[in-house]
């Protein structure tokens, strides 16, 4: 009986390990429409990067488990092992590459400037010297604005919606964020009271990629292989096109 119990315990332990190995925990945010957001009907994460992560997990034979985080908490969650991969509208910057490894590029874009809906001025960055502007904490845009050193203040926010609220109310002159995310949100909800500045020249163009721990090169190789296959088949383009990207 004792041997049979030990055998059963071993089988159960192996089954538990297999189940754990087959789960891919993906860090996403709720504030990155159309890359990552929550579907109000299902209350589940959705968006281009969510669909992409799900497709990659399927290709690897894993089950995706999505973990919602603030954008600024994504890399810490990856470093502490709370998640296996980040799949969000995150740009693969040199600074981030110091602490995480990025996959091959899946999408590229620049920053957008937005102002109050009744402001028709065609601003460029230097036109806002001495003004208060806003950006999301943990983003490359916040770093670049602070490095510029021409503003009265660069206010940092947890979410893009909070920046839009303060721009609408006149608390700050302009906000900065991911161009496709801003365009999607403003297009879907004019009541936000802000608009993109036409003709604004971005501070730079960045590449979106998935991020994995530097301690997990095997996963990075598998993710890159999946991305390459989806680029070849056209599935990657189809995923982004579904969300107007």
XYZ file of N, CA, C and O in Angstrom, residues 52-153:
408
model
N -1.884 38.382 -30.006
C -0.572 37.904 -30.432
C 0.008 36.930 -29.408
O 0.509 35.854 -29.765
N -0.076 37.290 -28.129
C 0.445 36.413 -27.075
C -0.303 35.089 -27.044
O 0.292 34.025 -26.847
N -1.619 35.148 -27.255
C -2.423 33.922 -27.275
C -2.012 33.026 -28.441
O -1.922 31.799 -28.296
N -1.743 33.641 -29.589
C -1.323 32.868 -30.765
C 0.053 32.243 -30.550
O 0.299 31.096 -30.945
N 0.944 32.986 -29.917
C 2.275 32.461 -29.624
C 2.182 31.301 -28.640
O 2.821 30.255 -28.819
N 1.373 31.479 -27.588
C 1.199 30.416 -26.593
C 0.656 29.149 -27.240
O 1.125 28.039 -26.960
N -0.310 29.318 -28.129
C -0.887 28.165 -28.833
C 0.179 27.467 -29.669
O 0.260 26.227 -29.703
N 1.019 28.265 -30.341
C 2.076 27.701 -31.167
C 3.084 26.914 -30.317
O 3.641 25.914 -30.764
N 3.288 27.370 -29.078
C 4.229 26.702 -28.176
C 3.591 25.532 -27.426
O 4.283 24.836 -26.679
N 2.281 25.364 -27.617
C 1.585 24.300 -26.912
C 1.268 24.654 -25.477
O 1.035 23.772 -24.635
N 1.244 25.960 -25.174
C 0.957 26.430 -23.825
C -0.432 27.062 -23.732
O -1.024 27.436 -24.748
N -0.909 27.220 -22.511
C -2.159 27.922 -22.247
C -1.822 29.311 -21.711
O -1.130 29.424 -20.694
N -2.280 30.392 -22.369
C -1.960 31.734 -21.875
C -2.778 32.090 -20.639
O -3.983 31.855 -20.589
N -2.109 32.638 -19.640
C -2.765 33.153 -18.436
C -2.402 34.631 -18.353
O -1.240 34.992 -18.164
N -3.396 35.519 -18.515
C -3.106 36.946 -18.580
C -3.171 37.586 -17.193
O -4.138 37.402 -16.454
N -2.110 38.323 -16.863
C -2.002 39.007 -15.575
C -2.010 40.516 -15.835
O -1.129 41.043 -16.513
N -3.018 41.203 -15.309
C -3.165 42.645 -15.532
C -2.278 43.418 -14.549
O -2.307 43.171 -13.345
N -1.495 44.360 -15.095
C -0.592 45.184 -14.292
C -0.666 46.638 -14.748
O -1.062 46.927 -15.872
N -0.263 47.555 -13.875
C 0.020 48.910 -14.325
C 1.215 48.827 -15.271
O 2.095 47.965 -15.105
N 1.284 49.718 -16.247
C 2.381 49.674 -17.216
C 3.743 49.712 -16.509
O 4.658 48.957 -16.848
N 3.853 50.598 -15.513
C 5.130 50.758 -14.816
C 5.511 49.537 -13.993
O 6.666 49.394 -13.586
N 4.551 48.626 -13.740
C 4.813 47.435 -12.925
C 5.132 46.206 -13.769
O 5.455 45.148 -13.218
N 5.079 46.326 -15.082
C 5.282 45.164 -15.945
C 6.697 44.590 -15.829
O 6.873 43.383 -15.630
N 7.701 45.435 -15.977
C 9.079 44.933 -15.907
C 9.424 44.395 -14.520
O 10.013 43.312 -14.412
N 9.050 45.083 -13.433
C 9.283 44.490 -12.108
C 8.613 43.130 -11.942
O 9.179 42.221 -11.320
N 7.412 42.966 -12.501
C 6.716 41.680 -12.406
C 7.476 40.594 -13.164
O 7.540 39.438 -12.725
N 8.072 40.974 -14.293
C 8.860 40.020 -15.072
C 10.145 39.648 -14.329
O 10.522 38.474 -14.261
N 10.794 40.644 -13.749
C 12.058 40.406 -13.046
C 11.875 39.525 -11.811
O 12.788 38.779 -11.443
N 10.716 39.622 -11.174
C 10.471 38.847 -9.954
C 9.800 37.511 -10.234
O 9.458 36.784 -9.297
N 9.599 37.192 -11.521
C 9.044 35.892 -11.874
C 7.543 35.767 -11.734
O 6.995 34.663 -11.831
N 6.845 36.889 -11.541
C 5.389 36.835 -11.422
C 4.736 36.588 -12.786
O 3.615 36.079 -12.855
N 5.421 36.969 -13.840
C 4.941 36.722 -15.196
C 6.100 36.154 -16.019
O 7.276 36.313 -15.651
N 5.773 35.486 -17.138
C 6.789 34.891 -18.003
C 7.174 35.791 -19.160
O 8.300 35.721 -19.673
N 6.232 36.622 -19.592
C 6.451 37.452 -20.769
C 5.586 38.697 -20.672
O 4.510 38.669 -20.066
N 6.065 39.797 -21.233
C 5.275 41.029 -21.352
C 4.817 41.145 -22.790
O 5.628 41.074 -23.714
N 3.518 41.337 -22.982
C 2.980 41.560 -24.320
C 2.050 42.762 -24.246
O 0.868 42.642 -23.926
N 2.612 43.946 -24.487
C 1.862 45.202 -24.385
C 2.425 46.166 -25.421
O 3.286 45.786 -26.219
N 1.947 47.396 -25.424
C 2.472 48.392 -26.350
C 3.786 48.940 -25.825
O 3.955 50.156 -25.708
N 4.726 48.062 -25.513
C 6.003 48.461 -24.909
C 7.083 48.565 -25.981
O 7.272 47.653 -26.778
N 7.805 49.693 -25.953
C 8.881 49.907 -26.910
C 10.180 49.294 -26.401
O 10.504 49.376 -25.212
N 10.918 48.684 -27.304
C 12.183 48.031 -26.948
C 13.296 49.068 -26.936
O 14.004 49.258 -27.928
N 13.458 49.753 -25.814
C 14.468 50.805 -25.694
C 15.783 50.240 -25.144
O 15.812 49.175 -24.532
N 16.878 51.002 -25.350
C 18.182 50.572 -24.848
C 18.163 50.451 -23.327
O 18.775 49.532 -22.761
N 17.469 51.366 -22.658
C 17.405 51.341 -21.202
C 16.699 50.083 -20.708
O 17.147 49.430 -19.759
N 15.613 49.717 -21.352
C 14.883 48.514 -20.958
C 15.662 47.256 -21.297
O 15.572 46.247 -20.590
N 16.441 47.316 -22.375
C 17.242 46.159 -22.778
C 18.323 45.819 -21.756
O 18.868 44.718 -21.768
N 18.612 46.755 -20.870
C 19.597 46.491 -19.826
C 19.067 45.496 -18.796
O 19.849 44.809 -18.138
N 17.735 45.419 -18.679
C 17.152 44.574 -17.617
C 16.297 43.426 -18.151
O 16.051 42.453 -17.430
N 15.826 43.531 -19.403
C 15.023 42.447 -19.984
C 15.495 42.190 -21.412
O 16.196 43.013 -22.002
N 15.119 41.063 -21.955
C 15.389 40.754 -23.356
C 14.119 40.942 -24.173
O 13.027 40.558 -23.722
N 14.254 41.523 -25.361
C 13.107 41.747 -26.230
C 13.122 40.796 -27.416
O 14.185 40.409 -27.912
N 11.921 40.478 -27.856
C 11.763 39.649 -29.047
C 12.039 40.480 -30.291
O 12.346 41.675 -30.211
N 11.904 39.859 -31.437
C 11.959 40.600 -32.695
C 10.797 41.589 -32.734
O 9.755 41.380 -32.092
N 10.960 42.663 -33.494
C 9.931 43.705 -33.592
C 8.636 43.158 -34.181
O 8.655 42.411 -35.161
N 7.499 43.581 -33.587
C 6.198 43.182 -34.127
C 5.405 44.381 -34.657
O 4.473 44.209 -35.449
N 5.788 45.612 -34.232
C 5.073 46.814 -34.706
C 5.948 48.022 -34.385
O 6.681 48.010 -33.399
N 5.860 49.068 -35.214
C 6.639 50.290 -34.983
C 5.735 51.520 -35.036
O 4.806 51.581 -35.848
N 6.028 52.499 -34.165
C 5.258 53.752 -34.169
C 5.999 54.815 -33.354
O 6.970 54.523 -32.648
N 5.503 56.061 -33.447
C 6.075 57.168 -32.691
C 5.091 57.705 -31.673
O 3.995 57.179 -31.506
N 5.494 58.784 -31.000
C 4.628 59.397 -29.990
C 3.676 60.392 -30.633
O 3.927 60.914 -31.718
N 2.572 60.635 -29.941
C 1.606 61.630 -30.378
C 1.427 62.692 -29.306
O 1.537 62.403 -28.111
N 1.184 63.932 -29.727
C 0.871 65.021 -28.795
C -0.615 65.316 -28.883
O -1.169 65.411 -29.982
N -1.274 65.465 -27.734
C -2.685 65.834 -27.761
C -2.940 67.038 -26.867
O -2.271 67.249 -25.856
N -3.923 67.848 -27.308
C -4.289 69.078 -26.607
C -5.803 69.118 -26.465
O -6.517 68.222 -26.938
N -6.307 70.158 -25.821
C -7.749 70.316 -25.666
C -8.419 70.401 -27.034
O -7.841 70.928 -27.995
N -9.639 69.883 -27.121
C -10.339 69.760 -28.403
C -10.561 71.106 -29.097
O -10.691 71.163 -30.321
N -10.597 72.196 -28.336
C -10.837 73.513 -28.945
C -9.547 74.270 -29.248
O -9.578 75.446 -29.610
N -8.410 73.599 -29.097
C -7.114 74.235 -29.369
C -6.654 73.804 -30.764
O -6.308 72.649 -30.997
N -6.640 74.766 -31.703
C -6.308 74.453 -33.097
C -4.856 74.752 -33.467
O -4.484 74.671 -34.643
N -4.032 75.079 -32.489
C -2.638 75.419 -32.776
C -1.844 74.186 -33.200
O -1.962 73.122 -32.581
N -1.035 74.344 -34.237
C -0.210 73.240 -34.735
C 1.132 73.236 -34.003
O 2.169 73.623 -34.541
N 1.105 72.797 -32.753
C 2.304 72.835 -31.920
C 3.383 71.851 -32.376
O 3.084 70.756 -32.844
N 4.627 72.280 -32.198
C 5.759 71.367 -32.170
C 6.302 71.411 -30.738
O 5.865 72.232 -29.927
N 7.219 70.550 -30.427
C 7.664 70.392 -29.044
C 8.177 71.698 -28.434
O 7.791 72.070 -27.315
N 9.017 72.431 -29.163
C 9.616 73.653 -28.617
C 8.589 74.753 -28.362
O 8.854 75.681 -27.590
N 7.429 74.661 -28.999
C 6.378 75.660 -28.792
C 5.795 75.585 -27.387
O 5.115 76.519 -26.940
N 6.053 74.493 -26.686
C 5.486 74.303 -25.353
C 6.483 74.626 -24.242
O 6.260 74.282 -23.073
N 7.563 75.291 -24.589
C 8.556 75.683 -23.586
C 7.890 76.510 -22.491
O 7.118 77.429 -22.776
N 8.161 76.163 -21.238
C 7.588 76.880 -20.110
C 6.217 76.409 -19.692
O 5.650 76.901 -18.716
N 5.648 75.438 -20.415
C 4.323 74.919 -20.106
C 4.413 73.644 -19.240
O 5.476 73.038 -19.105
N 3.276 73.259 -18.683
C 3.170 71.990 -17.959
C 2.608 70.956 -18.927
O 1.563 71.167 -19.544
N 3.312 69.854 -19.088
C 2.878 68.777 -19.979
C 2.820 67.476 -19.190
O 3.346 67.378 -18.071
N 2.177 66.468 -19.772
C 2.005 65.217 -19.056
C 2.363 63.999 -19.882
O 2.256 64.008 -21.113
N 2.804 62.947 -19.195
C 3.110 61.671 -19.839
C 2.914 60.561 -18.814
O 2.877 60.809 -17.605
N 2.793 59.354 -19.313
C 2.561 58.207 -18.445
C 3.867 57.751 -17.807
O 4.898 57.645 -18.469
N 3.823 57.493 -16.526
C 5.014 57.066 -15.794
C 5.557 55.753 -16.372
O 4.797 54.877 -16.771
N 6.864 55.673 -16.468
C 7.500 54.463 -16.975
C 7.636 54.392 -18.482
O 8.153 53.406 -19.008
N 7.182 55.442 -19.196
C 7.252 55.421 -20.662
C 8.502 56.143 -21.161
O 9.082 56.984 -20.465
N 8.903 55.836 -22.377
C 10.046 56.518 -22.985
C 9.727 57.996 -23.217
O 10.626 58.838 -23.182
N 8.441 58.295 -23.442
C 8.041 59.674 -23.705
C 8.314 60.551 -22.480
O 8.780 61.684 -22.613
N 8.018 60.039 -21.300
C 8.273 60.788 -20.072
C 9.759 61.082 -19.931
O 10.165 62.211 -19.601
N 10.589 60.084 -20.200
C 12.047 60.266 -20.095
C 12.537 61.327 -21.073
O 13.366 62.183 -20.726
N 12.044 61.267 -22.307
C 12.499 62.212 -23.328
C 12.040 63.637 -23.029
O 12.787 64.597 -23.253
N 10.833 63.782 -22.521
C 10.324 65.112 -22.177
C 11.130 65.713 -21.029
O 11.475 66.903 -21.059
N 11.443 64.905 -20.028
C 12.230 65.394 -18.897
C 13.648 65.764 -19.338
O 14.206 66.767 -18.882
N 14.208 64.955 -20.246
C 15.559 65.229 -20.739
C 15.612 66.516 -21.570
O 16.659 67.180 -21.641
N 14.480 66.865 -22.176
C 14.416 68.074 -23.003
C 14.689 69.317 -22.171
O 15.349 70.251 -22.630
N 14.193 69.366 -20.951
C 14.511 70.425 -20.003
C 13.947 71.795 -20.313
O 14.468 72.812 -19.825
N 12.874 71.865 -21.102
C 12.328 73.181 -21.474
C 10.972 73.460 -20.826
O 10.434 74.561 -20.953
N 10.423 72.481 -20.123
C 9.060 72.627 -19.606
C 9.050 73.097 -18.156
O 9.989 72.836 -17.393
N 7.986 73.768 -17.794
C 7.810 74.167 -16.392
C 7.723 72.932 -15.516
O 8.280 72.891 -14.414
N 7.021 71.914 -16.022
C 6.903 70.641 -15.295
C 6.466 69.546 -16.268
O 5.684 69.803 -17.182
